[in-house]
mmCIF file with all atom_site columns, C-alpha atoms in Angstrom:
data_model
loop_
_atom_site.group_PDB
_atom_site.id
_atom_site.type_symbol
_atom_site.label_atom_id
_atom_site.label_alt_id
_atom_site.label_comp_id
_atom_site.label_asym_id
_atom_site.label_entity_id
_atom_site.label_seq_id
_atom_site.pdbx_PDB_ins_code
_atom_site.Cartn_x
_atom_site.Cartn_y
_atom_site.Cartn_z
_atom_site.occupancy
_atom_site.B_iso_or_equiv
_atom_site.pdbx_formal_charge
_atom_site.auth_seq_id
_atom_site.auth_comp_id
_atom_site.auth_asym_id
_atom_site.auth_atom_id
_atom_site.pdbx_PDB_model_num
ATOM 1   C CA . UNK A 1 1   ? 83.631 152.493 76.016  1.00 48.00 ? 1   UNK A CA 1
ATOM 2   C CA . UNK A 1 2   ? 81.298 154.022 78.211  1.00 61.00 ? 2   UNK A CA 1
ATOM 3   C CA . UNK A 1 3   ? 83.830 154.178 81.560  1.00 61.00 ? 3   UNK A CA 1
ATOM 4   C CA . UNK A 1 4   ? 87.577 154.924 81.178  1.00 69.00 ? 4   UNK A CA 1
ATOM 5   C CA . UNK A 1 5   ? 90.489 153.456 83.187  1.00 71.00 ? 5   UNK A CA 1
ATOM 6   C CA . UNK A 1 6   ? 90.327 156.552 85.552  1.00 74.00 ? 6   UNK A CA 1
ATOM 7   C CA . UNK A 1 7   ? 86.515 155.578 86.284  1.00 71.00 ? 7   UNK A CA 1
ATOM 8   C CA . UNK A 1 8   ? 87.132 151.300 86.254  1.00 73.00 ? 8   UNK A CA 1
ATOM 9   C CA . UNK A 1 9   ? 89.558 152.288 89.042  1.00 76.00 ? 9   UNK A CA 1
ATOM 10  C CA . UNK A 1 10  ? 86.917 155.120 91.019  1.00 75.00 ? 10  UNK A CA 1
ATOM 11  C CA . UNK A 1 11  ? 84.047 151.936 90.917  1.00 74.00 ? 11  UNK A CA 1
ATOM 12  C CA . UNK A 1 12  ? 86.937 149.763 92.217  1.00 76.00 ? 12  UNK A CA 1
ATOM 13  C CA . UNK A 1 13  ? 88.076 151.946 94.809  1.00 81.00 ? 13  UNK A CA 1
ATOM 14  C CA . UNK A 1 14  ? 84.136 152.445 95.795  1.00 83.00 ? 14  UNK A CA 1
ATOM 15  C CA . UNK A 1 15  ? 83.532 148.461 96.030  1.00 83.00 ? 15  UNK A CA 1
ATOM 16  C CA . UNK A 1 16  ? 87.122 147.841 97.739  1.00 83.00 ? 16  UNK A CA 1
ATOM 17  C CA . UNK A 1 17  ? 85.659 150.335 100.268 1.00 84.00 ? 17  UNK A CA 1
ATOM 18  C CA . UNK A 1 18  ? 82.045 149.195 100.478 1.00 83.00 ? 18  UNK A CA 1
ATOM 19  C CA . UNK A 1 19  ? 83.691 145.665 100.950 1.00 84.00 ? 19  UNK A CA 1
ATOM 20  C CA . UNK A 1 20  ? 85.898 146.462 103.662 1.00 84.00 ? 20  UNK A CA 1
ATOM 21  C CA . UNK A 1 21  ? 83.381 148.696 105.445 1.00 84.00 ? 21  UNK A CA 1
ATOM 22  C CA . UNK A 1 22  ? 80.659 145.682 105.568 1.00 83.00 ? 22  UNK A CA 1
ATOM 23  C CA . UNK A 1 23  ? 83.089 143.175 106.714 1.00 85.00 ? 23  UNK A CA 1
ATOM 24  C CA . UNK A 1 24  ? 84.446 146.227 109.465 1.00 83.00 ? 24  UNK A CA 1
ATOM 25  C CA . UNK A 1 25  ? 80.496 146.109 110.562 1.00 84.00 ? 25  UNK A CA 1
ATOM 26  C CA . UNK A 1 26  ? 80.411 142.402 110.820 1.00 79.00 ? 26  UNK A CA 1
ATOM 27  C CA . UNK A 1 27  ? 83.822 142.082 112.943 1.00 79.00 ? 27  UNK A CA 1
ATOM 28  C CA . UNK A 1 28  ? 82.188 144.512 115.386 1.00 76.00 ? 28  UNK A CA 1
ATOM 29  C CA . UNK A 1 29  ? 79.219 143.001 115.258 1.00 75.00 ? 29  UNK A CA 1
ATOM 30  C CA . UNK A 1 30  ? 80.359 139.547 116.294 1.00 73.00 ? 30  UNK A CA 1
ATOM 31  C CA . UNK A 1 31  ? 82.626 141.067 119.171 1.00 68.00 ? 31  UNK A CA 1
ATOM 32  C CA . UNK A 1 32  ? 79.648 142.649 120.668 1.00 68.00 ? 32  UNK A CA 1
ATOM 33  C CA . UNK A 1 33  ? 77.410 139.234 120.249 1.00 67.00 ? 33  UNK A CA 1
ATOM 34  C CA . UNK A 1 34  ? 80.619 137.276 121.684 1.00 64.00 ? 34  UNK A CA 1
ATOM 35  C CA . UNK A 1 35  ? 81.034 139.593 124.449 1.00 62.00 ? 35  UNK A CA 1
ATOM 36  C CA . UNK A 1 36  ? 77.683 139.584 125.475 1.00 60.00 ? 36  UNK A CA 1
ATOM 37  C CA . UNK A 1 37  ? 77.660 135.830 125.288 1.00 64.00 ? 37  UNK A CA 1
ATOM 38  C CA . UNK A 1 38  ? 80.834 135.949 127.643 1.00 66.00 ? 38  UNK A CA 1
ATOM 39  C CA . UNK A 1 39  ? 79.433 137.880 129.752 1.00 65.00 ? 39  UNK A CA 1
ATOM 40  C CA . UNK A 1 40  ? 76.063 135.525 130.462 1.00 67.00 ? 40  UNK A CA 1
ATOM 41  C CA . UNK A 1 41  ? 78.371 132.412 130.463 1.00 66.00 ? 41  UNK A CA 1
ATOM 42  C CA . UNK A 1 42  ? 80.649 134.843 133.102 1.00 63.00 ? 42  UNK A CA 1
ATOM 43  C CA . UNK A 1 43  ? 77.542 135.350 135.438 1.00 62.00 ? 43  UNK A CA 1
ATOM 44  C CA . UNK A 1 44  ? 76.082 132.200 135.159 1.00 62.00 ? 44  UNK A CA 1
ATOM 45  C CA . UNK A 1 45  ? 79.435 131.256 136.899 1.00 60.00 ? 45  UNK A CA 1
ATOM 46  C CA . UNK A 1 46  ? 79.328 133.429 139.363 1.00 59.00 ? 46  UNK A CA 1
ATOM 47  C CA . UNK A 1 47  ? 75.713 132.660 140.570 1.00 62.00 ? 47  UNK A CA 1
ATOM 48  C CA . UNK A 1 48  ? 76.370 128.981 140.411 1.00 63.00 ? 48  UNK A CA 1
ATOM 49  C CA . UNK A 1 49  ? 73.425 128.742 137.435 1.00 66.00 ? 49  UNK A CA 1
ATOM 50  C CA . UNK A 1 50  ? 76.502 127.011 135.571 1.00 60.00 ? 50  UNK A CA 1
ATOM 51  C CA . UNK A 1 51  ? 77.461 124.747 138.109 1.00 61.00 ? 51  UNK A CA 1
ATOM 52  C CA . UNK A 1 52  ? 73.239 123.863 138.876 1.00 62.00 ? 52  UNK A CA 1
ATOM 53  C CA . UNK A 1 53  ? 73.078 123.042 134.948 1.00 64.00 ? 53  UNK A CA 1
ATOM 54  C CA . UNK A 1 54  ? 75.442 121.033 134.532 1.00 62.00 ? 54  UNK A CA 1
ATOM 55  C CA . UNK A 1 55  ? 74.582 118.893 137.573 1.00 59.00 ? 55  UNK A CA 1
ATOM 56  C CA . UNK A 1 56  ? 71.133 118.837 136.159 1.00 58.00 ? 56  UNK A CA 1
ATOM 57  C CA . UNK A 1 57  ? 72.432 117.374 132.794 1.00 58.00 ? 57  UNK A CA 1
ATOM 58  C CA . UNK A 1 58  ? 74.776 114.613 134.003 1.00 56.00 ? 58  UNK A CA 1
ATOM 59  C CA . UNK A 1 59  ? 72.307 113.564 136.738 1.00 51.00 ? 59  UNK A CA 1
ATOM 60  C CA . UNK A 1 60  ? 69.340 113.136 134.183 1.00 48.00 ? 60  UNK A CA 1
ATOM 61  C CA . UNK A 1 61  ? 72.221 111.488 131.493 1.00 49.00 ? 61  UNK A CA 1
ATOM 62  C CA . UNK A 1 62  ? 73.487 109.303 134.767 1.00 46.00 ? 62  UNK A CA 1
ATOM 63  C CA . UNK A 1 63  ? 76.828 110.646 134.651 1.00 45.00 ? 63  UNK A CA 1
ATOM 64  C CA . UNK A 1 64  ? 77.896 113.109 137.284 1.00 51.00 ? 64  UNK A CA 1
ATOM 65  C CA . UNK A 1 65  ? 77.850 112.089 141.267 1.00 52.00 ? 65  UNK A CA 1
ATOM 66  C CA . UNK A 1 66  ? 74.187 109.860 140.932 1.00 68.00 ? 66  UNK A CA 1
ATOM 67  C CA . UNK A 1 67  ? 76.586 108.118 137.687 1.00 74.00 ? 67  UNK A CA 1
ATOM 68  C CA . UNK A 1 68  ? 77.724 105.523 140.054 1.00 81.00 ? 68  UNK A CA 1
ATOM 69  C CA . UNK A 1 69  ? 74.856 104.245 141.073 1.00 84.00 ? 69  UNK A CA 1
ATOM 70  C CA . UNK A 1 70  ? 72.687 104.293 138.330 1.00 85.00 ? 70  UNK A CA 1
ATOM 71  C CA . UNK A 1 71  ? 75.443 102.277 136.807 1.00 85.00 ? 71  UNK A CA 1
ATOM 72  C CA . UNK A 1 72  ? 75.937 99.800  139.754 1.00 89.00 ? 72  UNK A CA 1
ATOM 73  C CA . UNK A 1 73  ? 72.144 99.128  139.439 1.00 92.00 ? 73  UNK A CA 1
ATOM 74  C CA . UNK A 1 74  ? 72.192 98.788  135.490 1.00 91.00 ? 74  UNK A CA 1
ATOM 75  C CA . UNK A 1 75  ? 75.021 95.928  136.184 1.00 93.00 ? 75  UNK A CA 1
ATOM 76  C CA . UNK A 1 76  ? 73.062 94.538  138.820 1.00 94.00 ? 76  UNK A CA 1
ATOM 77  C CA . UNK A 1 77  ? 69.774 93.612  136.923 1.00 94.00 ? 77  UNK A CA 1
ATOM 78  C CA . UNK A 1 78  ? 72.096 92.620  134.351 1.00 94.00 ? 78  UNK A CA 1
ATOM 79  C CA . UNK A 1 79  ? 74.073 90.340  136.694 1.00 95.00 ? 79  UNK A CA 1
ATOM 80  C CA . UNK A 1 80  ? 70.591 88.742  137.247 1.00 94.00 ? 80  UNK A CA 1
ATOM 81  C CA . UNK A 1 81  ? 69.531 88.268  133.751 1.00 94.00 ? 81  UNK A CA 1
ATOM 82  C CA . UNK A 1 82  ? 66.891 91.402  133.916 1.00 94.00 ? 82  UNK A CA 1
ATOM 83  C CA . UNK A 1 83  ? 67.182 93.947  131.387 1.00 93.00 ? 83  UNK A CA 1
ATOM 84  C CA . UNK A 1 84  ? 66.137 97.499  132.396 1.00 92.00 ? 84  UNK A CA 1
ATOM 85  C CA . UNK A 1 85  ? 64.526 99.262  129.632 1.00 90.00 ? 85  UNK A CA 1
ATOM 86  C CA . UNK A 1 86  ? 62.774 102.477 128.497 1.00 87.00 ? 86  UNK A CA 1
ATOM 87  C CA . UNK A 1 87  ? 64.521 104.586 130.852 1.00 86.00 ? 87  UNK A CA 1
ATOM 88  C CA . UNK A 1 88  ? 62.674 107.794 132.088 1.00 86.00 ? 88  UNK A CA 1
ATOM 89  C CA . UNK A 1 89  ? 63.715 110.321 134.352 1.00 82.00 ? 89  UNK A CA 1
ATOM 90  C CA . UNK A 1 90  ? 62.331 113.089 136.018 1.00 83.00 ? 90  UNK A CA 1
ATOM 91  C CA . UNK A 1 91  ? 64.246 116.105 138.165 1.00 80.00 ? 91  UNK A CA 1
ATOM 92  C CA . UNK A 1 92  ? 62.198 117.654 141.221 1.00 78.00 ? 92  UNK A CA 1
ATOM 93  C CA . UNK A 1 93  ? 62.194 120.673 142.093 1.00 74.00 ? 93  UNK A CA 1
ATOM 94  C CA . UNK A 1 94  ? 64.644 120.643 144.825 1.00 75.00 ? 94  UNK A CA 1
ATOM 95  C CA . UNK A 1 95  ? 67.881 118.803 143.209 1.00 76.00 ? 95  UNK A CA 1
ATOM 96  C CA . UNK A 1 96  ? 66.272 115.559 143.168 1.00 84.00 ? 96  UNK A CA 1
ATOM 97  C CA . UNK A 1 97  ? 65.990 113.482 140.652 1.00 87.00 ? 97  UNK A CA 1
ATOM 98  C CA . UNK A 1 98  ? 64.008 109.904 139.818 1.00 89.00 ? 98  UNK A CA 1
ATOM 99  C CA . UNK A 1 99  ? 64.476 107.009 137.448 1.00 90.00 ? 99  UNK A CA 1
ATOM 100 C CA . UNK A 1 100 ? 61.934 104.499 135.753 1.00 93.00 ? 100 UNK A CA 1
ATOM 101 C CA . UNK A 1 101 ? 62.703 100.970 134.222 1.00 94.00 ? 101 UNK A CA 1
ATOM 102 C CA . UNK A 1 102 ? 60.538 98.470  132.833 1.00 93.00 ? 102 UNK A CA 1
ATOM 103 C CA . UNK A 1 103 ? 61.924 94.865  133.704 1.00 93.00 ? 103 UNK A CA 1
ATOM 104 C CA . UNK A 1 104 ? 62.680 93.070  130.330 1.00 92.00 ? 104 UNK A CA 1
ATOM 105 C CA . UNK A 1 105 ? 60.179 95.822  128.659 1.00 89.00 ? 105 UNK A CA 1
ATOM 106 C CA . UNK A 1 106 ? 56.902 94.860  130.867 1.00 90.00 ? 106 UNK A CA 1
ATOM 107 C CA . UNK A 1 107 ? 54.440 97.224  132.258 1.00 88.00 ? 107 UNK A CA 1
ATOM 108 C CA . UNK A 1 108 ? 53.499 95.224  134.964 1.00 91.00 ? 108 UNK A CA 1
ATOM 109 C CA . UNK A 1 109 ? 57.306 95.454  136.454 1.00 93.00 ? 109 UNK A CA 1
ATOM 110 C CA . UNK A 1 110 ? 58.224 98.858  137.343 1.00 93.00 ? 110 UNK A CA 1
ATOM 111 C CA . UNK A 1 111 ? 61.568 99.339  139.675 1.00 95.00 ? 111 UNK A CA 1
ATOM 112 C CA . UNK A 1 112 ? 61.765 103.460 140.197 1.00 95.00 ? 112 UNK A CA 1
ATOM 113 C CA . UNK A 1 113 ? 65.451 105.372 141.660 1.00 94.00 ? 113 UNK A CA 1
ATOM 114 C CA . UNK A 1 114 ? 64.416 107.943 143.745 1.00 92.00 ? 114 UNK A CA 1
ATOM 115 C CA . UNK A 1 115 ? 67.989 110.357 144.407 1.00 90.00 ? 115 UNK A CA 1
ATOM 116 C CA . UNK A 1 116 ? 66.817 112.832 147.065 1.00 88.00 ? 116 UNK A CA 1
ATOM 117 C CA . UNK A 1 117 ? 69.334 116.017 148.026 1.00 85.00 ? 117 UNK A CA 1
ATOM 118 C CA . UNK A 1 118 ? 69.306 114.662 151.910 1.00 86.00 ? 118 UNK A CA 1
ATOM 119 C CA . UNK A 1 119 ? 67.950 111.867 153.907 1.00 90.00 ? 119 UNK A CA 1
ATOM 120 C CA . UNK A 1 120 ? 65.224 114.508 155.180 1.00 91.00 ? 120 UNK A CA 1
ATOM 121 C CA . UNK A 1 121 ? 64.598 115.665 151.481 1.00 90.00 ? 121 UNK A CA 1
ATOM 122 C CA . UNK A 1 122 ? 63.661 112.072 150.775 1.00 91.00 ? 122 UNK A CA 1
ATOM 123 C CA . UNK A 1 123 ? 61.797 110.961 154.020 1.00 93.00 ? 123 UNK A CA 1
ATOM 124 C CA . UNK A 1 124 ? 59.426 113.539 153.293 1.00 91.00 ? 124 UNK A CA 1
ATOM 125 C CA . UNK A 1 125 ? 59.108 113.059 149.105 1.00 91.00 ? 125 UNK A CA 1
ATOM 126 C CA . UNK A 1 126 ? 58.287 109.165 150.356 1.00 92.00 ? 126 UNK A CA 1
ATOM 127 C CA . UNK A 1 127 ? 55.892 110.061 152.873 1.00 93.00 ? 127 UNK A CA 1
ATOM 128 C CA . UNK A 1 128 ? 54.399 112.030 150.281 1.00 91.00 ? 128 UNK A CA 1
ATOM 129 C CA . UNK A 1 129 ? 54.552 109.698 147.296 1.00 91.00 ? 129 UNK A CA 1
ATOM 130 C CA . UNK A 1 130 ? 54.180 106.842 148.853 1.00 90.00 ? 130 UNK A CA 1
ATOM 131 C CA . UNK A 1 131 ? 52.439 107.341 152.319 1.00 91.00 ? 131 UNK A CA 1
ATOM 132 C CA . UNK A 1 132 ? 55.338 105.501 153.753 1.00 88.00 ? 132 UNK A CA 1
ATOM 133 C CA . UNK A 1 133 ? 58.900 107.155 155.301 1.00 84.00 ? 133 UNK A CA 1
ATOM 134 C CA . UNK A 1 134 ? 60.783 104.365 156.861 1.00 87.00 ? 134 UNK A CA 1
ATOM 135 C CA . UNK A 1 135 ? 63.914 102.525 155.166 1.00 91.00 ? 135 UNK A CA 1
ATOM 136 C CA . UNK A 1 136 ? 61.616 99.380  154.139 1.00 92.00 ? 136 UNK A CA 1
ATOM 137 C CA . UNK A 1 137 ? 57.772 99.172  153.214 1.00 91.00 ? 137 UNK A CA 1
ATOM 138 C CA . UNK A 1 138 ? 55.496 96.699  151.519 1.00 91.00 ? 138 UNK A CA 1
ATOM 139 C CA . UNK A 1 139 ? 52.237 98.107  150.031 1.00 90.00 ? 139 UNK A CA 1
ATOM 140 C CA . UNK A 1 140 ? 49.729 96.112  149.044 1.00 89.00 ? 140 UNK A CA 1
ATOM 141 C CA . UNK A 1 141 ? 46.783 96.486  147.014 1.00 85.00 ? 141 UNK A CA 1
ATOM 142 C CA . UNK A 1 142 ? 44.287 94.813  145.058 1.00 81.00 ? 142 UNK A CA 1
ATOM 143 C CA . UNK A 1 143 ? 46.132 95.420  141.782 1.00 82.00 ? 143 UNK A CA 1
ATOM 144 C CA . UNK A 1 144 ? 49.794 94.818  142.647 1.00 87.00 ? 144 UNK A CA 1
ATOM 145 C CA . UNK A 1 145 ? 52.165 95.230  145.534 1.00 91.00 ? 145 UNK A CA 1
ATOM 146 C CA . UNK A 1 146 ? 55.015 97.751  146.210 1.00 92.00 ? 146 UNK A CA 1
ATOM 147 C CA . UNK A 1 147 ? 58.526 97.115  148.277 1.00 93.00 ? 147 UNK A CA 1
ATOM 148 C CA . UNK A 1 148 ? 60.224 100.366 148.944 1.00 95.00 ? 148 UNK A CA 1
ATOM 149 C CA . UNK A 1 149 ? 63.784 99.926  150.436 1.00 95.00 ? 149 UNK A CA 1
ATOM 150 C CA . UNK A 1 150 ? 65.443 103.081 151.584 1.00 95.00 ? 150 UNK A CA 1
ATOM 151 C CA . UNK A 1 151 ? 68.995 104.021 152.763 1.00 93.00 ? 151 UNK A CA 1
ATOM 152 C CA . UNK A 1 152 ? 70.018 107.407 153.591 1.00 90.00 ? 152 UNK A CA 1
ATOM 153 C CA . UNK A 1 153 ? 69.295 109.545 150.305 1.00 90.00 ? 153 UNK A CA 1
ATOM 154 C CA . UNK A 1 154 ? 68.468 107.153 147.968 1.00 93.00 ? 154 UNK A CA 1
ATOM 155 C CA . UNK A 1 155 ? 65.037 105.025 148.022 1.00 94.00 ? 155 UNK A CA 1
ATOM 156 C CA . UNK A 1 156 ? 64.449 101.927 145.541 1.00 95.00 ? 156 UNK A CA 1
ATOM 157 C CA . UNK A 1 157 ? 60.884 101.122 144.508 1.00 95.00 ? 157 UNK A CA 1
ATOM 158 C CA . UNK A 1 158 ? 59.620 98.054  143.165 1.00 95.00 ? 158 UNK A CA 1
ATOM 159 C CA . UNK A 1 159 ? 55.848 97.848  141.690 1.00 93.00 ? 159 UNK A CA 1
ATOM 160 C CA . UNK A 1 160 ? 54.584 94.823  140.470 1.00 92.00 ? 160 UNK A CA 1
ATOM 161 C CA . UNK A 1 161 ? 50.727 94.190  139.301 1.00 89.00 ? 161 UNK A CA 1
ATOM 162 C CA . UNK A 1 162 ? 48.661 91.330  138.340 1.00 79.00 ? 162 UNK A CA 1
ATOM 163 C CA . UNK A 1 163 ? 49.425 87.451  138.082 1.00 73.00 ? 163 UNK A CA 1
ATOM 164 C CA . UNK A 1 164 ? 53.013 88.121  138.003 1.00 69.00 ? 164 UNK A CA 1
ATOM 165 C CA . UNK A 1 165 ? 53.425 89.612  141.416 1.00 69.00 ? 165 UNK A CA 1
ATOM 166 C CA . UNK A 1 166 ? 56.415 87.253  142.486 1.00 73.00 ? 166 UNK A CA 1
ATOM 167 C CA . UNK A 1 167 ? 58.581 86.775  139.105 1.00 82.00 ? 167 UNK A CA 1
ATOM 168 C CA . UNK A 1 168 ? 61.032 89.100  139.632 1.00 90.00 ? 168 UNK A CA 1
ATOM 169 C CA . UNK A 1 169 ? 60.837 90.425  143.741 1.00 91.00 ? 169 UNK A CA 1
ATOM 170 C CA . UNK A 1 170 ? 63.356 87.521  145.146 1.00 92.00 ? 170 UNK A CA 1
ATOM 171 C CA . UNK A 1 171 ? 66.018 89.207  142.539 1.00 94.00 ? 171 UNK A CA 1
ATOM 172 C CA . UNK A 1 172 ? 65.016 92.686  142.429 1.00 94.00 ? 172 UNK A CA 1
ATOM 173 C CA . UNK A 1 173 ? 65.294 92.627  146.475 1.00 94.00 ? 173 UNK A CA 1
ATOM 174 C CA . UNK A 1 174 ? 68.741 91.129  146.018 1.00 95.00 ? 174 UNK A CA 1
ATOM 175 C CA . UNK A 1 175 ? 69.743 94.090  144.181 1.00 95.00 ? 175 UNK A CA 1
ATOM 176 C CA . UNK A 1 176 ? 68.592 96.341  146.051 1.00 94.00 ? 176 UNK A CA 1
ATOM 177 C CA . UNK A 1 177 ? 69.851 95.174  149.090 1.00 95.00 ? 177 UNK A CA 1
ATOM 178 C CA . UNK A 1 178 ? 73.359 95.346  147.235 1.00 93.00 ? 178 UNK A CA 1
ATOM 179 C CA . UNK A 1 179 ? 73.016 98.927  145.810 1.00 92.00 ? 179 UNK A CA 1
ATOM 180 C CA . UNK A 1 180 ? 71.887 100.146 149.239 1.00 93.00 ? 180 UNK A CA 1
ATOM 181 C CA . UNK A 1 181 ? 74.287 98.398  150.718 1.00 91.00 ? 181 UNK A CA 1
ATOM 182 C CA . UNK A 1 182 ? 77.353 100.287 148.550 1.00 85.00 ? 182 UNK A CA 1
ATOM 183 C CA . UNK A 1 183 ? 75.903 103.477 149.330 1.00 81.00 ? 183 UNK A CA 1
ATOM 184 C CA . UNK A 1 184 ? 78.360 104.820 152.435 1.00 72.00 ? 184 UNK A CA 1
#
């Protein structure tokens, strides 16, 4: 035997120790990662960066205060036999945010959500998209036409282009006129 009981127990002792020291290092460790996680999460809540994030993520989910609407549009087309599809959606830099459908998956039938912060916020991003800041434009060009239809901080944009011009405007103007309608 090259190690006697006295020595079996010394080595046991030593990796008992080692053991117990490593796992000592990782428990402090952890507390110091966790309380320096707290303590972002802590003043992200005191800044409001929290608050801002999570708006940001239900708004471009639809869920949150724009939820409603997205939603009472969604049921609308449906209502009308139009599917929206390949949703898209794109946040501005100044806590607006805009939505993009395809009618029953066509590229020549766009319908876009514009969700401004204020009515001012979105008289000016219209006048600056779309040349136009009253509640209700028609644009027309050579290669399609566009009906904007506005109401307080919400505008509804409907762009249509080449033989198909009128297929969907009678319905998509009835749904508009019913979502703007809801909004108070």
């Amino acid at each position: 035997m090259w190690f006697g009981r006295e020595d079996r127990i010394l080595v046991g002792r030593i990796i008992k120790s080692v053991l117990v020291s490593v796992m000592l290092i990782a428990s402090v460790w952890s507390l110091v990662a966790c309380s320096a996680s707290s303590i972002e999460q802590e003043r992200k809540v005191y800044t409001r960066e929290a608050t801002d994030e999570g708006n940001m993520r239900a708004q471009s989910q639809g869920h949150g205060l724009n939820g409603e609407l997205v939603s009472e549009i969604s049921k609308s087309f449906e209502a009308k036999g139009i599917k929206l599809m390949n949703n898209m959606s794109a946040d501005d830099d100044h806590g607006g945010i805009s939505y993009m459908y395809l009618l029953n998956g066509s590229g020549r039938h766009i319908v876009k959500v514009h969700i401004f912060g204020s009515k001012a916020a979105r008289v000016a991003g219209m006048k600056q998209m779309y040349s136009e800041n009253g509640d209700e434009a028609v644009l027309e060009k050579v290669l399609g036409r566009t009906t904007i239809r506005s109401k307080g901080y919400v505008s509804l944009v409907y762009t249509a282009s080449g033989g198909e011009k009128d297929e969907y405007e009678p319905d998509v103007l009835q749904v508009f006129q019913h979502v703007l309608e809801q909004l108070r």
